[in-house]
mmCIF file of C-alpha atoms in Angstrom:
data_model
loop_
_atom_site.group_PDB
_atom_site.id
_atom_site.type_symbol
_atom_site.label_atom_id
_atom_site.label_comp_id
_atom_site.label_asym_id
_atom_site.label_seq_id
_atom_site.Cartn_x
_atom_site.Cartn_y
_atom_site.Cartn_z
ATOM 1 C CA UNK A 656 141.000 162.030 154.863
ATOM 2 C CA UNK A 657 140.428 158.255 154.737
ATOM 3 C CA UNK A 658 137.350 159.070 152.314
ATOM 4 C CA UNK A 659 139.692 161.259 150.171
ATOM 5 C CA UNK A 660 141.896 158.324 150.229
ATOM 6 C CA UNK A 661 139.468 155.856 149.188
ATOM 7 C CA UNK A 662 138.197 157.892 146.546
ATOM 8 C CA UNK A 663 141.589 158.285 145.287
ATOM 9 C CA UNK A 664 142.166 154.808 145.218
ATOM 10 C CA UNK A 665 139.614 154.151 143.730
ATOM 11 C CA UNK A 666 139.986 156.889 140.750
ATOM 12 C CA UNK A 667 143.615 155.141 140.287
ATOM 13 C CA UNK A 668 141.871 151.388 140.435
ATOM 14 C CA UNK A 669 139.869 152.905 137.700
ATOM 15 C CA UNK A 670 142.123 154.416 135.716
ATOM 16 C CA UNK A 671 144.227 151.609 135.912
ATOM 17 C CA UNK A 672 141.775 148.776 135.187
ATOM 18 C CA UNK A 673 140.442 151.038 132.141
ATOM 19 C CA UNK A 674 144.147 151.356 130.940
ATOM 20 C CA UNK A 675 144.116 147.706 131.283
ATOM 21 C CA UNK A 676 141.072 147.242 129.456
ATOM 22 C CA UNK A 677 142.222 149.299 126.916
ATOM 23 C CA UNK A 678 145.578 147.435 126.437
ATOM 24 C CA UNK A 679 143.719 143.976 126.614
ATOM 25 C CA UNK A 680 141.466 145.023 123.818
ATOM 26 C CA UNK A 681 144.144 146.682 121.788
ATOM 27 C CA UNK A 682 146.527 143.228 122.277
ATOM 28 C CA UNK A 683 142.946 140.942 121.559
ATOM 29 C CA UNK A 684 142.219 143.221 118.263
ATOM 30 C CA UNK A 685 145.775 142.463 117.566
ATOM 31 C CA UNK A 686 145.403 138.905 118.091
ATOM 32 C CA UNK A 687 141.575 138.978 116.249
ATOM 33 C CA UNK A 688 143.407 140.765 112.809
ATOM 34 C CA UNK A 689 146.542 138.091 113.063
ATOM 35 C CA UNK A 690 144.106 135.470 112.911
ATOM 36 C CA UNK A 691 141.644 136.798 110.365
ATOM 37 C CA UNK A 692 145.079 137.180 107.907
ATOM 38 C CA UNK A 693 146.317 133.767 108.742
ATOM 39 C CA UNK A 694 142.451 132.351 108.188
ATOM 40 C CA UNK A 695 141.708 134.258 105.285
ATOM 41 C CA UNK A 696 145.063 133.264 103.415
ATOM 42 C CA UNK A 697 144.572 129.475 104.552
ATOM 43 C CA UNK A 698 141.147 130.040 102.998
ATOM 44 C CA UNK A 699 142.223 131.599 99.902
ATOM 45 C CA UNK A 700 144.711 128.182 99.493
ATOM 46 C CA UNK A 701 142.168 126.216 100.131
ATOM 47 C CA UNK A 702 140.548 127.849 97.606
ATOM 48 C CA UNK A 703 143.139 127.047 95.230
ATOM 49 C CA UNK A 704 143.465 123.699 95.899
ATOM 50 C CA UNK A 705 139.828 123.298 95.232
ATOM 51 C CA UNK A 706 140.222 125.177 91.795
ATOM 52 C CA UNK A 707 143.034 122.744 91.340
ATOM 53 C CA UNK A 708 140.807 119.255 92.070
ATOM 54 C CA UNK A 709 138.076 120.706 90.168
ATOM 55 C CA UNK A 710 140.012 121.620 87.073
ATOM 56 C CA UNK A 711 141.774 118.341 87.004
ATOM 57 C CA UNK A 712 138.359 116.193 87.378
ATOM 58 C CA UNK A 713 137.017 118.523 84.450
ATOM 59 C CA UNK A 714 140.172 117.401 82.506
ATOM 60 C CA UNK A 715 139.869 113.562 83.607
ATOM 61 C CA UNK A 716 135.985 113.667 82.496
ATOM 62 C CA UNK A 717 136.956 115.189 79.378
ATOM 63 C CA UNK A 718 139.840 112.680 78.230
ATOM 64 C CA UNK A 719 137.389 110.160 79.317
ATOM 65 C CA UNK A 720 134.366 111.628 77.048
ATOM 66 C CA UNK A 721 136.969 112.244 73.903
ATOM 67 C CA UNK A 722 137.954 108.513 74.321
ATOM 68 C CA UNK A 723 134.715 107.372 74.622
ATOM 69 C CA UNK A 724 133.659 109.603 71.301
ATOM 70 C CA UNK A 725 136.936 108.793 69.361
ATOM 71 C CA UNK A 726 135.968 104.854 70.125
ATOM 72 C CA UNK A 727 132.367 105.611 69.206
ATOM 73 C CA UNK A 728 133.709 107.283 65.838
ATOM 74 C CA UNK A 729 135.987 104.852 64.981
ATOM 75 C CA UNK A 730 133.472 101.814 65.369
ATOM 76 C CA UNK A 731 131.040 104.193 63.631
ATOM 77 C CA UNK A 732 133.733 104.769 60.677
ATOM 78 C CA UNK A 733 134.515 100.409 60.640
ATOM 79 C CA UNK A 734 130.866 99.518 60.054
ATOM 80 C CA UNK A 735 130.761 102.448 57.402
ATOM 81 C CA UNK A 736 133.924 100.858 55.383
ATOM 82 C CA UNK A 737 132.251 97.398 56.043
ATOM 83 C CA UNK A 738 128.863 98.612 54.374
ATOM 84 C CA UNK A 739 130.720 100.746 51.523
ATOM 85 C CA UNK A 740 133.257 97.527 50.712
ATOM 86 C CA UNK A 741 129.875 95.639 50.612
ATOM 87 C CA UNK A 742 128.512 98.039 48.250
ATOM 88 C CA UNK A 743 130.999 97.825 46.227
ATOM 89 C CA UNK A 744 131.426 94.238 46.198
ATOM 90 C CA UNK A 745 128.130 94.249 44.712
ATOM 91 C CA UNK A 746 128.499 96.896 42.246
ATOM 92 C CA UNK A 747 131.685 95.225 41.081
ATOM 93 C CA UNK A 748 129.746 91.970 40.919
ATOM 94 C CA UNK A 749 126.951 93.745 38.781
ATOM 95 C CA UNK A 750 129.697 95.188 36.374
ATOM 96 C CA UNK A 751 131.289 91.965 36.029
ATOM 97 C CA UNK A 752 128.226 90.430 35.180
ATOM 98 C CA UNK A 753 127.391 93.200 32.727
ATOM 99 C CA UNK A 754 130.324 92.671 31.021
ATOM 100 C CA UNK A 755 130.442 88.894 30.836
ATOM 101 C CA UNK A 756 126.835 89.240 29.557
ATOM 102 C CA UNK A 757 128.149 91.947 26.760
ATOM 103 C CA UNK A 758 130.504 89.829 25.756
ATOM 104 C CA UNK A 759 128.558 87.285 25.483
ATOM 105 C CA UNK A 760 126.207 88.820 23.040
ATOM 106 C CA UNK A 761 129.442 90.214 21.406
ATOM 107 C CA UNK A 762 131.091 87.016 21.259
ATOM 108 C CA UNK A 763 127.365 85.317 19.692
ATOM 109 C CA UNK A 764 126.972 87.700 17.563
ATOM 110 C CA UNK A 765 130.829 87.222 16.130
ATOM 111 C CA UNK A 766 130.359 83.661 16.234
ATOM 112 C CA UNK A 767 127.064 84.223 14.155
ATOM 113 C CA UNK A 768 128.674 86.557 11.559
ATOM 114 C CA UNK A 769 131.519 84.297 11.204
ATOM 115 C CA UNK A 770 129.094 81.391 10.914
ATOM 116 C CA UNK A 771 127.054 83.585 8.181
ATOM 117 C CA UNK A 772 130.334 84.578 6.243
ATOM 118 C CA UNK A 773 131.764 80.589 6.143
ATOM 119 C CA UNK A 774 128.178 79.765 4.664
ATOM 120 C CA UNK A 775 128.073 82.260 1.996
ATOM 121 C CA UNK A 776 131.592 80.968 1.087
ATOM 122 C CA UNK A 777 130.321 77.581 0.618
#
């Protein structure tokens, strides 16, 4: 009787400590899934956050590269005017000259005519 006793016992001791087991595992996958959510959204912010710092640094590097290119352009553009104001500086200079040297020969050959004509009157 004692043995049928024990062995009962022991079947409940089982049965209880595999109910227990079963609860403990049930309550730990519980647990496991609760934090696997809350670690998988804290990922996926971190994520964003991330995509956030990165985005803005692309920005940042390209206001800083369109400011460096607009300065480069417009330094670029000032030596252009300088060397096209130059250019035409000289060009004007030339013309001038051209002129003044037309009119010279103008104004000679005037002065000769004239000078012929006042002769031939004499």
């Amino acid at each position: 009787e004692r043995l049928a006793n024990n062995k009962r016992l022991h079947s409940s001791l089982s049965e209880e400590k595999d109910s227990y087991n079963a609860k403990l595992e049930a309550s730990l996958e519980r647990e496991r899934a609760v934090f696997n959510s809350k670690f998988e959204a804290r990922l996926e912010e971190e994520k964003l956050i991330q995509a956030q710092k990165y985005e803005t640094l692309i920005e940042e590097e390209r206001t800083a590269n369109n400011k460096k290119l607009k300065a480069a352009l417009e330094d670029e553009r000032a030596v252009q005017n300088k060397r096209l104001t130059a250019m035409l500086e000289e060009q004007k200079l030339a013309s001038d000259q051209h002129l003044e040297s037309v009119l010279q020969k103008e104004r000679y050959a005037l002065e000769s005519t004239l000078q012929k004509s006042i002769e031939e009157k004499r």
